[in-house]
mmCIF file with all atom_site columns, C-alpha atoms and ligand atoms in Angstrom:
data_model
loop_
_atom_site.group_PDB
_atom_site.id
_atom_site.type_symbol
_atom_site.label_atom_id
_atom_site.label_alt_id
_atom_site.label_comp_id
_atom_site.label_asym_id
_atom_site.label_entity_id
_atom_site.label_seq_id
_atom_site.pdbx_PDB_ins_code
_atom_site.Cartn_x
_atom_site.Cartn_y
_atom_site.Cartn_z
_atom_site.occupancy
_atom_site.B_iso_or_equiv
_atom_site.pdbx_formal_charge
_atom_site.auth_seq_id
_atom_site.auth_comp_id
_atom_site.auth_asym_id
_atom_site.auth_atom_id
_atom_site.pdbx_PDB_model_num
ATOM   1   C  CA  . MET Y 1 1   ? 146.037 158.240 67.648 1.00 60.00 ? 1   MET Y CA  1
ATOM   2   C  CA  . HIS Y 1 2   ? 142.808 157.252 69.624 1.00 81.00 ? 2   HIS Y CA  1
ATOM   3   C  CA  . LYS Y 1 3   ? 140.826 160.425 69.577 1.00 93.00 ? 3   LYS Y CA  1
ATOM   4   C  CA  . SER Y 1 4   ? 139.984 162.941 66.677 1.00 94.00 ? 4   SER Y CA  1
ATOM   5   C  CA  . TYR Y 1 5   ? 141.826 166.391 66.580 1.00 96.00 ? 5   TYR Y CA  1
ATOM   6   C  CA  . ASP Y 1 6   ? 138.398 167.924 67.660 1.00 97.00 ? 6   ASP Y CA  1
ATOM   7   C  CA  . GLU Y 1 7   ? 138.273 165.693 70.785 1.00 97.00 ? 7   GLU Y CA  1
ATOM   8   C  CA  . TYR Y 1 8   ? 142.010 166.778 71.573 1.00 98.00 ? 8   TYR Y CA  1
ATOM   9   C  CA  . LYS Y 1 9   ? 140.949 170.361 71.264 1.00 98.00 ? 9   LYS Y CA  1
ATOM   10  C  CA  . LYS Y 1 10  ? 138.204 170.098 73.675 1.00 98.00 ? 10  LYS Y CA  1
ATOM   11  C  CA  . ILE Y 1 11  ? 140.406 168.641 76.213 1.00 98.00 ? 11  ILE Y CA  1
ATOM   12  C  CA  . LEU Y 1 12  ? 143.125 171.318 75.662 1.00 98.00 ? 12  LEU Y CA  1
ATOM   13  C  CA  . GLU Y 1 13  ? 140.528 174.028 76.004 1.00 98.00 ? 13  GLU Y CA  1
ATOM   14  C  CA  . LEU Y 1 14  ? 139.418 172.667 79.667 1.00 98.00 ? 14  LEU Y CA  1
ATOM   15  C  CA  . ARG Y 1 15  ? 143.234 172.590 80.719 1.00 98.00 ? 15  ARG Y CA  1
ATOM   16  C  CA  . LEU Y 1 16  ? 144.541 175.872 78.941 1.00 98.00 ? 16  LEU Y CA  1
ATOM   17  C  CA  . ASN Y 1 17  ? 143.743 179.423 79.598 1.00 98.00 ? 17  ASN Y CA  1
ATOM   18  C  CA  . PRO Y 1 18  ? 142.374 181.214 76.033 1.00 98.00 ? 18  PRO Y CA  1
ATOM   19  C  CA  . LYS Y 1 19  ? 145.945 182.554 75.305 1.00 98.00 ? 19  LYS Y CA  1
ATOM   20  C  CA  . ARG Y 1 20  ? 147.706 179.179 75.658 1.00 98.00 ? 20  ARG Y CA  1
ATOM   21  C  CA  . TYR Y 1 21  ? 144.857 177.411 73.713 1.00 98.00 ? 21  TYR Y CA  1
ATOM   22  C  CA  . TYR Y 1 22  ? 145.231 179.838 70.909 1.00 98.00 ? 22  TYR Y CA  1
ATOM   23  C  CA  . HIS Y 1 23  ? 149.105 179.437 70.940 1.00 98.00 ? 23  HIS Y CA  1
ATOM   24  C  CA  . SER Y 1 24  ? 148.547 175.648 70.815 1.00 98.00 ? 24  SER Y CA  1
ATOM   25  C  CA  . LEU Y 1 25  ? 146.396 175.791 67.560 1.00 98.00 ? 25  LEU Y CA  1
ATOM   26  C  CA  . CYS Y 1 26  ? 149.135 178.207 65.970 1.00 98.00 ? 26  CYS Y CA  1
ATOM   27  C  CA  . VAL Y 1 27  ? 151.863 175.869 66.774 1.00 99.00 ? 27  VAL Y CA  1
ATOM   28  C  CA  . ALA Y 1 28  ? 149.696 172.842 65.345 1.00 98.00 ? 28  ALA Y CA  1
ATOM   29  C  CA  . ASP Y 1 29  ? 149.150 174.994 61.995 1.00 98.00 ? 29  ASP Y CA  1
ATOM   30  C  CA  . GLU Y 1 30  ? 152.860 175.967 61.833 1.00 98.00 ? 30  GLU Y CA  1
ATOM   31  C  CA  . ALA Y 1 31  ? 154.342 172.302 62.815 1.00 99.00 ? 31  ALA Y CA  1
ATOM   32  C  CA  . TYR Y 1 32  ? 152.058 170.963 60.028 1.00 98.00 ? 32  TYR Y CA  1
ATOM   33  C  CA  . ARG Y 1 33  ? 153.197 173.318 57.483 1.00 98.00 ? 33  ARG Y CA  1
ATOM   34  C  CA  . LEU Y 1 34  ? 156.961 172.605 58.590 1.00 98.00 ? 34  LEU Y CA  1
ATOM   35  C  CA  . ALA Y 1 35  ? 156.463 168.992 58.500 1.00 98.00 ? 35  ALA Y CA  1
ATOM   36  C  CA  . GLN Y 1 36  ? 154.985 169.164 54.795 1.00 98.00 ? 36  GLN Y CA  1
ATOM   37  C  CA  . LYS Y 1 37  ? 158.010 171.269 53.732 1.00 98.00 ? 37  LYS Y CA  1
ATOM   38  C  CA  . TYR Y 1 38  ? 160.536 169.232 55.562 1.00 98.00 ? 38  TYR Y CA  1
ATOM   39  C  CA  . GLY Y 1 39  ? 159.202 165.712 54.913 1.00 98.00 ? 39  GLY Y CA  1
ATOM   40  C  CA  . ALA Y 1 40  ? 157.793 164.968 58.465 1.00 98.00 ? 40  ALA Y CA  1
ATOM   41  C  CA  . ASP Y 1 41  ? 154.880 163.006 59.331 1.00 98.00 ? 41  ASP Y CA  1
ATOM   42  C  CA  . THR Y 1 42  ? 152.196 165.926 58.940 1.00 98.00 ? 42  THR Y CA  1
ATOM   43  C  CA  . LYS Y 1 43  ? 149.580 164.354 61.482 1.00 98.00 ? 43  LYS Y CA  1
ATOM   44  C  CA  . LYS Y 1 44  ? 152.038 163.569 64.076 1.00 98.00 ? 44  LYS Y CA  1
ATOM   45  C  CA  . ALA Y 1 45  ? 153.344 167.187 63.823 1.00 98.00 ? 45  ALA Y CA  1
ATOM   46  C  CA  . TYR Y 1 46  ? 150.214 168.740 63.817 1.00 98.00 ? 46  TYR Y CA  1
ATOM   47  C  CA  . LEU Y 1 47  ? 149.307 166.405 67.356 1.00 98.00 ? 47  LEU Y CA  1
ATOM   48  C  CA  . CYS Y 1 48  ? 152.470 167.373 68.715 1.00 98.00 ? 48  CYS Y CA  1
ATOM   49  C  CA  . GLY Y 1 49  ? 151.641 171.148 68.126 1.00 98.00 ? 49  GLY Y CA  1
ATOM   50  C  CA  . LEU Y 1 50  ? 148.207 170.807 69.738 1.00 98.00 ? 50  LEU Y CA  1
ATOM   51  C  CA  . LEU Y 1 51  ? 149.475 168.861 72.962 1.00 98.00 ? 51  LEU Y CA  1
ATOM   52  C  CA  . HIS Y 1 52  ? 152.750 170.332 73.360 1.00 98.00 ? 52  HIS Y CA  1
ATOM   53  C  CA  . ASP Y 1 53  ? 151.999 172.931 76.176 1.00 98.00 ? 53  ASP Y CA  1
ATOM   54  C  CA  . ILE Y 1 54  ? 149.149 170.580 77.798 1.00 98.00 ? 54  ILE Y CA  1
ATOM   55  C  CA  . THR Y 1 55  ? 150.566 171.092 81.204 1.00 98.00 ? 55  THR Y CA  1
ATOM   56  C  CA  . LYS Y 1 56  ? 151.643 174.534 80.900 1.00 98.00 ? 56  LYS Y CA  1
ATOM   57  C  CA  . ASN Y 1 57  ? 148.735 175.968 83.175 1.00 98.00 ? 57  ASN Y CA  1
ATOM   58  C  CA  . VAL Y 1 58  ? 149.426 173.221 85.699 1.00 98.00 ? 58  VAL Y CA  1
ATOM   59  C  CA  . ASP Y 1 59  ? 150.349 174.870 89.394 1.00 97.00 ? 59  ASP Y CA  1
ATOM   60  C  CA  . GLU Y 1 60  ? 153.251 173.675 91.291 1.00 96.00 ? 60  GLU Y CA  1
ATOM   61  C  CA  . LYS Y 1 61  ? 151.465 171.419 93.713 1.00 96.00 ? 61  LYS Y CA  1
ATOM   62  C  CA  . GLU Y 1 62  ? 149.743 169.533 90.463 1.00 95.00 ? 62  GLU Y CA  1
ATOM   63  C  CA  . HIS Y 1 63  ? 153.163 169.428 88.978 1.00 97.00 ? 63  HIS Y CA  1
ATOM   64  C  CA  . ARG Y 1 64  ? 154.535 167.806 92.164 1.00 97.00 ? 64  ARG Y CA  1
ATOM   65  C  CA  . MET Y 1 65  ? 151.746 165.161 92.192 1.00 96.00 ? 65  MET Y CA  1
ATOM   66  C  CA  . ILE Y 1 66  ? 152.586 164.219 88.580 1.00 97.00 ? 66  ILE Y CA  1
ATOM   67  C  CA  . PHE Y 1 67  ? 156.378 163.648 89.093 1.00 98.00 ? 67  PHE Y CA  1
ATOM   68  C  CA  . GLU Y 1 68  ? 155.601 161.480 91.977 1.00 98.00 ? 68  GLU Y CA  1
ATOM   69  C  CA  . LYS Y 1 69  ? 152.988 159.531 90.151 1.00 98.00 ? 69  LYS Y CA  1
ATOM   70  C  CA  . TYR Y 1 70  ? 155.411 158.885 87.346 1.00 97.00 ? 70  TYR Y CA  1
ATOM   71  C  CA  . SER Y 1 71  ? 158.544 158.650 89.292 1.00 97.00 ? 71  SER Y CA  1
ATOM   72  C  CA  . ILE Y 1 72  ? 160.051 161.589 87.796 1.00 98.00 ? 72  ILE Y CA  1
ATOM   73  C  CA  . LYS Y 1 73  ? 163.293 162.925 89.523 1.00 98.00 ? 73  LYS Y CA  1
ATOM   74  C  CA  . LEU Y 1 74  ? 164.066 166.755 88.912 1.00 98.00 ? 74  LEU Y CA  1
ATOM   75  C  CA  . ASN Y 1 75  ? 167.734 167.582 88.530 1.00 97.00 ? 75  ASN Y CA  1
ATOM   76  C  CA  . GLU Y 1 76  ? 169.136 170.767 90.129 1.00 96.00 ? 76  GLU Y CA  1
ATOM   77  C  CA  . ILE Y 1 77  ? 168.531 172.995 87.030 1.00 97.00 ? 77  ILE Y CA  1
ATOM   78  C  CA  . GLU Y 1 78  ? 164.909 171.740 86.467 1.00 97.00 ? 78  GLU Y CA  1
ATOM   79  C  CA  . ASN Y 1 79  ? 164.016 171.916 90.164 1.00 96.00 ? 79  ASN Y CA  1
ATOM   80  C  CA  . SER Y 1 80  ? 165.020 175.820 89.887 1.00 95.00 ? 80  SER Y CA  1
ATOM   81  C  CA  . ALA Y 1 81  ? 163.348 176.746 86.912 1.00 96.00 ? 81  ALA Y CA  1
ATOM   82  C  CA  . GLU Y 1 82  ? 159.653 176.154 86.961 1.00 97.00 ? 82  GLU Y CA  1
ATOM   83  C  CA  . LYS Y 1 83  ? 159.254 177.021 83.167 1.00 97.00 ? 83  LYS Y CA  1
ATOM   84  C  CA  . LEU Y 1 84  ? 161.054 173.832 82.524 1.00 98.00 ? 84  LEU Y CA  1
ATOM   85  C  CA  . TRP Y 1 85  ? 158.585 171.566 84.136 1.00 98.00 ? 85  TRP Y CA  1
ATOM   86  C  CA  . HIS Y 1 86  ? 155.861 171.479 81.445 1.00 98.00 ? 86  HIS Y CA  1
ATOM   87  C  CA  . SER Y 1 87  ? 157.738 169.701 78.731 1.00 98.00 ? 87  SER Y CA  1
ATOM   88  C  CA  . ILE Y 1 88  ? 158.602 166.870 81.359 1.00 98.00 ? 88  ILE Y CA  1
ATOM   89  C  CA  . SER Y 1 89  ? 155.178 166.581 82.559 1.00 98.00 ? 89  SER Y CA  1
ATOM   90  C  CA  . GLY Y 1 90  ? 153.485 167.156 79.240 1.00 98.00 ? 90  GLY Y CA  1
ATOM   91  C  CA  . SER Y 1 91  ? 155.124 164.182 77.709 1.00 98.00 ? 91  SER Y CA  1
ATOM   92  C  CA  . ALA Y 1 92  ? 154.114 162.198 80.682 1.00 98.00 ? 92  ALA Y CA  1
ATOM   93  C  CA  . TYR Y 1 93  ? 150.526 163.564 80.509 1.00 97.00 ? 93  TYR Y CA  1
ATOM   94  C  CA  . VAL Y 1 94  ? 150.589 162.614 76.778 1.00 98.00 ? 94  VAL Y CA  1
ATOM   95  C  CA  . LYS Y 1 95  ? 152.034 159.268 77.242 1.00 98.00 ? 95  LYS Y CA  1
ATOM   96  C  CA  . PHE Y 1 96  ? 150.006 158.102 80.316 1.00 97.00 ? 96  PHE Y CA  1
ATOM   97  C  CA  . VAL Y 1 97  ? 146.764 160.026 80.439 1.00 96.00 ? 97  VAL Y CA  1
ATOM   98  C  CA  . LEU Y 1 98  ? 146.155 160.347 76.638 1.00 97.00 ? 98  LEU Y CA  1
ATOM   99  C  CA  . GLU Y 1 99  ? 147.636 157.026 76.226 1.00 97.00 ? 99  GLU Y CA  1
ATOM   100 C  CA  . ILE Y 1 100 ? 149.347 158.080 72.936 1.00 97.00 ? 100 ILE Y CA  1
ATOM   101 C  CA  . ASP Y 1 101 ? 151.885 155.554 72.959 1.00 96.00 ? 101 ASP Y CA  1
ATOM   102 C  CA  . ASP Y 1 102 ? 154.571 157.090 70.266 1.00 98.00 ? 102 ASP Y CA  1
ATOM   103 C  CA  . GLU Y 1 103 ? 158.127 157.593 70.945 1.00 98.00 ? 103 GLU Y CA  1
ATOM   104 C  CA  . GLU Y 1 104 ? 158.654 160.153 68.294 1.00 98.00 ? 104 GLU Y CA  1
ATOM   105 C  CA  . ILE Y 1 105 ? 155.484 162.267 69.811 1.00 98.00 ? 105 ILE Y CA  1
ATOM   106 C  CA  . PHE Y 1 106 ? 156.764 161.802 73.181 1.00 98.00 ? 106 PHE Y CA  1
ATOM   107 C  CA  . ASP Y 1 107 ? 160.215 162.913 72.520 1.00 98.00 ? 107 ASP Y CA  1
ATOM   108 C  CA  . ALA Y 1 108 ? 159.100 166.088 70.554 1.00 98.00 ? 108 ALA Y CA  1
ATOM   109 C  CA  . ILE Y 1 109 ? 157.020 167.255 73.618 1.00 99.00 ? 109 ILE Y CA  1
ATOM   110 C  CA  . ARG Y 1 110 ? 159.945 166.115 76.175 1.00 98.00 ? 110 ARG Y CA  1
ATOM   111 C  CA  . TYR Y 1 111 ? 162.439 168.369 74.433 1.00 98.00 ? 111 TYR Y CA  1
ATOM   112 C  CA  . HIS Y 1 112 ? 160.281 170.952 73.059 1.00 98.00 ? 112 HIS Y CA  1
ATOM   113 C  CA  . THR Y 1 113 ? 161.653 173.728 75.621 1.00 98.00 ? 113 THR Y CA  1
ATOM   114 C  CA  . THR Y 1 114 ? 165.328 172.780 75.954 1.00 98.00 ? 114 THR Y CA  1
ATOM   115 C  CA  . ALA Y 1 115 ? 166.042 170.774 72.717 1.00 98.00 ? 115 ALA Y CA  1
ATOM   116 C  CA  . LYS Y 1 116 ? 168.857 168.260 73.432 1.00 98.00 ? 116 LYS Y CA  1
ATOM   117 C  CA  . ALA Y 1 117 ? 171.646 166.836 71.057 1.00 98.00 ? 117 ALA Y CA  1
ATOM   118 C  CA  . ASN Y 1 118 ? 170.695 164.761 68.106 1.00 98.00 ? 118 ASN Y CA  1
ATOM   119 C  CA  . MET Y 1 119 ? 167.250 165.900 67.962 1.00 98.00 ? 119 MET Y CA  1
ATOM   120 C  CA  . PRO Y 1 120 ? 164.946 163.657 65.541 1.00 98.00 ? 120 PRO Y CA  1
ATOM   121 C  CA  . LEU Y 1 121 ? 163.266 165.794 62.564 1.00 98.00 ? 121 LEU Y CA  1
ATOM   122 C  CA  . LEU Y 1 122 ? 159.891 165.858 64.331 1.00 98.00 ? 122 LEU Y CA  1
ATOM   123 C  CA  . SER Y 1 123 ? 161.419 167.232 67.691 1.00 99.00 ? 123 SER Y CA  1
ATOM   124 C  CA  . LYS Y 1 124 ? 163.183 170.009 65.801 1.00 98.00 ? 124 LYS Y CA  1
ATOM   125 C  CA  . ILE Y 1 125 ? 160.021 170.616 63.546 1.00 98.00 ? 125 ILE Y CA  1
ATOM   126 C  CA  . LEU Y 1 126 ? 158.105 171.279 66.666 1.00 99.00 ? 126 LEU Y CA  1
ATOM   127 C  CA  . TYR Y 1 127 ? 160.915 173.130 68.599 1.00 98.00 ? 127 TYR Y CA  1
ATOM   128 C  CA  . LEU Y 1 128 ? 160.896 175.340 65.614 1.00 98.00 ? 128 LEU Y CA  1
ATOM   129 C  CA  . ALA Y 1 129 ? 156.980 175.674 65.183 1.00 98.00 ? 129 ALA Y CA  1
ATOM   130 C  CA  . ASP Y 1 130 ? 157.101 176.947 68.736 1.00 98.00 ? 130 ASP Y CA  1
ATOM   131 C  CA  . PHE Y 1 131 ? 159.260 179.767 67.653 1.00 98.00 ? 131 PHE Y CA  1
ATOM   132 C  CA  . THR Y 1 132 ? 157.490 181.017 64.435 1.00 98.00 ? 132 THR Y CA  1
ATOM   133 C  CA  . SER Y 1 133 ? 153.896 180.342 64.995 1.00 98.00 ? 133 SER Y CA  1
ATOM   134 C  CA  . LYS Y 1 134 ? 151.925 183.168 64.137 1.00 98.00 ? 134 LYS Y CA  1
ATOM   135 C  CA  . ASP Y 1 135 ? 150.981 184.094 67.640 1.00 98.00 ? 135 ASP Y CA  1
ATOM   136 C  CA  . ARG Y 1 136 ? 154.481 184.686 68.628 1.00 97.00 ? 136 ARG Y CA  1
ATOM   137 C  CA  . ASP Y 1 137 ? 156.289 187.897 69.273 1.00 95.00 ? 137 ASP Y CA  1
ATOM   138 C  CA  . TYR Y 1 138 ? 159.536 188.617 70.367 1.00 89.00 ? 138 TYR Y CA  1
ATOM   139 C  CA  . ASP Y 1 139 ? 162.571 190.703 69.116 1.00 88.00 ? 139 ASP Y CA  1
ATOM   140 C  CA  . ASP Y 1 140 ? 164.029 188.203 66.366 1.00 92.00 ? 140 ASP Y CA  1
ATOM   141 C  CA  . VAL Y 1 141 ? 160.674 186.670 65.187 1.00 96.00 ? 141 VAL Y CA  1
ATOM   142 C  CA  . GLU Y 1 142 ? 160.667 187.802 61.709 1.00 96.00 ? 142 GLU Y CA  1
ATOM   143 C  CA  . VAL Y 1 143 ? 164.415 186.578 61.224 1.00 96.00 ? 143 VAL Y CA  1
ATOM   144 C  CA  . MET Y 1 144 ? 163.112 183.514 62.576 1.00 97.00 ? 144 MET Y CA  1
ATOM   145 C  CA  . ARG Y 1 145 ? 160.247 182.985 60.249 1.00 98.00 ? 145 ARG Y CA  1
ATOM   146 C  CA  . LYS Y 1 146 ? 162.419 183.886 57.280 1.00 98.00 ? 146 LYS Y CA  1
ATOM   147 C  CA  . LEU Y 1 147 ? 165.168 181.494 58.226 1.00 98.00 ? 147 LEU Y CA  1
ATOM   148 C  CA  . VAL Y 1 148 ? 162.666 178.540 58.916 1.00 98.00 ? 148 VAL Y CA  1
ATOM   149 C  CA  . ASP Y 1 149 ? 161.392 178.684 55.371 1.00 98.00 ? 149 ASP Y CA  1
ATOM   150 C  CA  . ILE Y 1 150 ? 165.005 178.836 53.868 1.00 98.00 ? 150 ILE Y CA  1
ATOM   151 C  CA  . SER Y 1 151 ? 166.626 175.937 56.027 1.00 98.00 ? 151 SER Y CA  1
ATOM   152 C  CA  . LEU Y 1 152 ? 165.381 173.964 58.848 1.00 98.00 ? 152 LEU Y CA  1
ATOM   153 C  CA  . ASP Y 1 153 ? 168.988 173.619 60.493 1.00 97.00 ? 153 ASP Y CA  1
ATOM   154 C  CA  . ASP Y 1 154 ? 169.991 177.410 60.200 1.00 97.00 ? 154 ASP Y CA  1
ATOM   155 C  CA  . ALA Y 1 155 ? 166.655 178.238 61.837 1.00 98.00 ? 155 ALA Y CA  1
ATOM   156 C  CA  . TYR Y 1 156 ? 167.680 175.466 64.643 1.00 98.00 ? 156 TYR Y CA  1
ATOM   157 C  CA  . LYS Y 1 157 ? 171.139 177.018 65.013 1.00 97.00 ? 157 LYS Y CA  1
ATOM   158 C  CA  . TYR Y 1 158 ? 169.791 180.494 65.248 1.00 97.00 ? 158 TYR Y CA  1
ATOM   159 C  CA  . ALA Y 1 159 ? 166.817 179.704 67.839 1.00 98.00 ? 159 ALA Y CA  1
ATOM   160 C  CA  . LEU Y 1 160 ? 169.551 177.836 69.985 1.00 98.00 ? 160 LEU Y CA  1
ATOM   161 C  CA  . SER Y 1 161 ? 172.133 180.906 69.880 1.00 97.00 ? 161 SER Y CA  1
ATOM   162 C  CA  . TYR Y 1 162 ? 169.157 183.294 70.625 1.00 96.00 ? 162 TYR Y CA  1
ATOM   163 C  CA  . THR Y 1 163 ? 167.922 181.335 73.478 1.00 97.00 ? 163 THR Y CA  1
ATOM   164 C  CA  . VAL Y 1 164 ? 171.455 180.712 75.190 1.00 98.00 ? 164 VAL Y CA  1
ATOM   165 C  CA  . LYS Y 1 165 ? 172.261 184.483 74.863 1.00 97.00 ? 165 LYS Y CA  1
ATOM   166 C  CA  . ASP Y 1 166 ? 168.730 185.474 76.201 1.00 96.00 ? 166 ASP Y CA  1
ATOM   167 C  CA  . LEU Y 1 167 ? 169.216 183.049 79.173 1.00 97.00 ? 167 LEU Y CA  1
ATOM   168 C  CA  . ALA Y 1 168 ? 172.657 184.237 79.798 1.00 98.00 ? 168 ALA Y CA  1
ATOM   169 C  CA  . GLU Y 1 169 ? 171.351 187.956 79.796 1.00 98.00 ? 169 GLU Y CA  1
ATOM   170 C  CA  . LYS Y 1 170 ? 168.776 187.193 82.230 1.00 97.00 ? 170 LYS Y CA  1
ATOM   171 C  CA  . ASN Y 1 171 ? 171.375 185.520 84.415 1.00 97.00 ? 171 ASN Y CA  1
ATOM   172 C  CA  . CYS Y 1 172 ? 169.021 182.058 84.113 1.00 96.00 ? 172 CYS Y CA  1
ATOM   173 C  CA  . ALA Y 1 173 ? 170.917 178.682 84.782 1.00 96.00 ? 173 ALA Y CA  1
ATOM   174 C  CA  . ILE Y 1 174 ? 171.054 177.067 81.330 1.00 98.00 ? 174 ILE Y CA  1
ATOM   175 C  CA  . HIS Y 1 175 ? 169.663 173.390 81.127 1.00 98.00 ? 175 HIS Y CA  1
ATOM   176 C  CA  . LEU Y 1 176 ? 172.434 170.810 79.838 1.00 98.00 ? 176 LEU Y CA  1
ATOM   177 C  CA  . ASP Y 1 177 ? 170.176 169.558 77.308 1.00 98.00 ? 177 ASP Y CA  1
ATOM   178 C  CA  . THR Y 1 178 ? 170.070 173.162 75.890 1.00 98.00 ? 178 THR Y CA  1
ATOM   179 C  CA  . LEU Y 1 179 ? 174.119 173.625 76.112 1.00 98.00 ? 179 LEU Y CA  1
ATOM   180 C  CA  . ASN Y 1 180 ? 174.410 170.248 74.503 1.00 98.00 ? 180 ASN Y CA  1
ATOM   181 C  CA  . ALA Y 1 181 ? 172.219 170.945 71.588 1.00 98.00 ? 181 ALA Y CA  1
ATOM   182 C  CA  . TYR Y 1 182 ? 174.173 174.319 71.259 1.00 98.00 ? 182 TYR Y CA  1
ATOM   183 C  CA  . ASN Y 1 183 ? 177.614 172.769 71.543 1.00 98.00 ? 183 ASN Y CA  1
ATOM   184 C  CA  . GLU Y 1 184 ? 176.806 170.092 68.855 1.00 97.00 ? 184 GLU Y CA  1
ATOM   185 C  CA  . ILE Y 1 185 ? 175.723 172.478 66.298 1.00 96.00 ? 185 ILE Y CA  1
ATOM   186 C  CA  . MET Y 1 186 ? 178.814 174.858 66.887 1.00 94.00 ? 186 MET Y CA  1
ATOM   187 C  CA  . LEU Y 1 187 ? 181.099 171.946 66.784 1.00 94.00 ? 187 LEU Y CA  1
ATOM   188 C  CA  . LYS Y 1 188 ? 179.695 170.805 63.524 1.00 87.00 ? 188 LYS Y CA  1
ATOM   189 C  CA  . GLU Y 1 189 ? 180.593 174.177 62.154 1.00 73.00 ? 189 GLU Y CA  1
ATOM   190 C  CA  . LYS Y 1 190 ? 184.354 173.601 62.754 1.00 61.00 ? 190 LYS Y CA  1
HETATM 191 O  O1  . DGI H 2 .   ? 155.888 177.083 76.792 1.00 66.93 ? 1   DGI H O1  1
HETATM 192 P  P1  . DGI H 2 .   ? 156.317 178.164 75.619 1.00 66.93 ? 1   DGI H P1  1
HETATM 193 O  O2  . DGI H 2 .   ? 156.179 179.480 76.189 1.00 66.93 ? 1   DGI H O2  1
HETATM 194 O  O3  . DGI H 2 .   ? 155.478 178.132 74.441 1.00 66.93 ? 1   DGI H O3  1
HETATM 195 O  O4  . DGI H 2 .   ? 157.926 177.727 75.128 1.00 66.93 ? 1   DGI H O4  1
HETATM 196 P  P2  . DGI H 2 .   ? 158.702 177.003 75.759 1.00 66.93 ? 1   DGI H P2  1
HETATM 197 O  O5  . DGI H 2 .   ? 158.371 175.777 76.194 1.00 66.93 ? 1   DGI H O5  1
HETATM 198 O  O6  . DGI H 2 .   ? 160.148 176.933 74.663 1.00 66.93 ? 1   DGI H O6  1
HETATM 199 O  O7  . DGI H 2 .   ? 159.499 177.928 77.112 1.00 66.93 ? 1   DGI H O7  1
HETATM 200 C  C1  . DGI H 2 .   ? 160.308 178.822 76.742 1.00 66.93 ? 1   DGI H C1  1
HETATM 201 C  C2  . DGI H 2 .   ? 160.845 179.447 78.452 1.00 66.93 ? 1   DGI H C2  1
HETATM 202 O  O8  . DGI H 2 .   ? 161.302 178.319 78.736 1.00 66.93 ? 1   DGI H O8  1
HETATM 203 C  C3  . DGI H 2 .   ? 161.440 180.821 78.527 1.00 66.93 ? 1   DGI H C3  1
HETATM 204 O  O9  . DGI H 2 .   ? 160.707 181.478 79.345 1.00 66.93 ? 1   DGI H O9  1
HETATM 205 C  C4  . DGI H 2 .   ? 162.693 180.452 78.741 1.00 66.93 ? 1   DGI H C4  1
HETATM 206 C  C5  . DGI H 2 .   ? 162.701 178.743 79.438 1.00 66.93 ? 1   DGI H C5  1
HETATM 207 N  N1  . DGI H 2 .   ? 163.796 178.069 79.213 1.00 66.93 ? 1   DGI H N1  1
HETATM 208 C  C6  . DGI H 2 .   ? 164.259 177.417 77.992 1.00 66.93 ? 1   DGI H C6  1
HETATM 209 N  N2  . DGI H 2 .   ? 165.424 176.911 78.116 1.00 66.93 ? 1   DGI H N2  1
HETATM 210 C  C7  . DGI H 2 .   ? 165.799 176.913 79.393 1.00 66.93 ? 1   DGI H C7  1
HETATM 211 C  C8  . DGI H 2 .   ? 164.958 177.872 80.017 1.00 66.93 ? 1   DGI H C8  1
HETATM 212 N  N3  . DGI H 2 .   ? 164.801 178.253 81.153 1.00 66.93 ? 1   DGI H N3  1
HETATM 213 C  C9  . DGI H 2 .   ? 165.828 177.909 81.706 1.00 66.93 ? 1   DGI H C9  1
HETATM 214 N  N4  . DGI H 2 .   ? 166.296 178.423 83.165 1.00 66.93 ? 1   DGI H N4  1
HETATM 215 N  N5  . DGI H 2 .   ? 167.187 177.282 81.454 1.00 66.93 ? 1   DGI H N5  1
HETATM 216 C  C10 . DGI H 2 .   ? 167.002 176.669 79.968 1.00 66.93 ? 1   DGI H C10 1
HETATM 217 O  O10 . DGI H 2 .   ? 167.917 175.856 79.641 1.00 66.93 ? 1   DGI H O10 1
HETATM 218 FE FE1 . FE  H 3 .   ? 156.388 174.950 76.364 1.00 66.93 ? 2   FE  H FE1 1
HETATM 219 FE FE1 . FE  H 3 .   ? 154.741 176.423 73.238 1.00 66.93 ? 3   FE  H FE1 1
#
């Protein structure tokens, strides 16, 4: 980490709209809290929370430029769902532009939207902090907040189930990383 949290916050404030900036601060606080509770690196968790949505307000044209610059190829599902782009571009931004050379942080940001099979602890924490941060409001948010304080793995399972159901109800294509994460957990139960 080369910059202070305040310096990263200044960069974020320039790149994000006020609501998304506030969301990032809330996810950072929640990721810190979960890291403390579940024995992950609190500084890395806070930084992941701050930076995870850093390219969320980037438009399609700039996104295409980022993918071109870093030779990132999107698959068919990614191409069809713009919402999946910011975790791919965001992890590249954090690595190449902010020069944060840390594989754990890269992985957490890269998979914060879809999750994947074999999620490392820090990645799970960011994934869940994005669901339970204090700015969040969706049908099951209170259930998720209760669960995350009892068991990280139960909360992770619930979050994946909720996401798969929600996407299916909305007739959205489901990314293979999401399905692999979901199947891994459901197979463990058997
Ligand atoms: O960036 P945030 O809003 O804080 O949260 P996020 O990065 O988890 O993004 C959530 C959005 O991503 C939500 O609108 C659903 C979408 N999404 C997540 N997984 C998939 C997906 N969309 C598709 N089509 N397929 C997925 O597997
Ligand atoms: Fe996101
Ligand atoms: Fe987010």
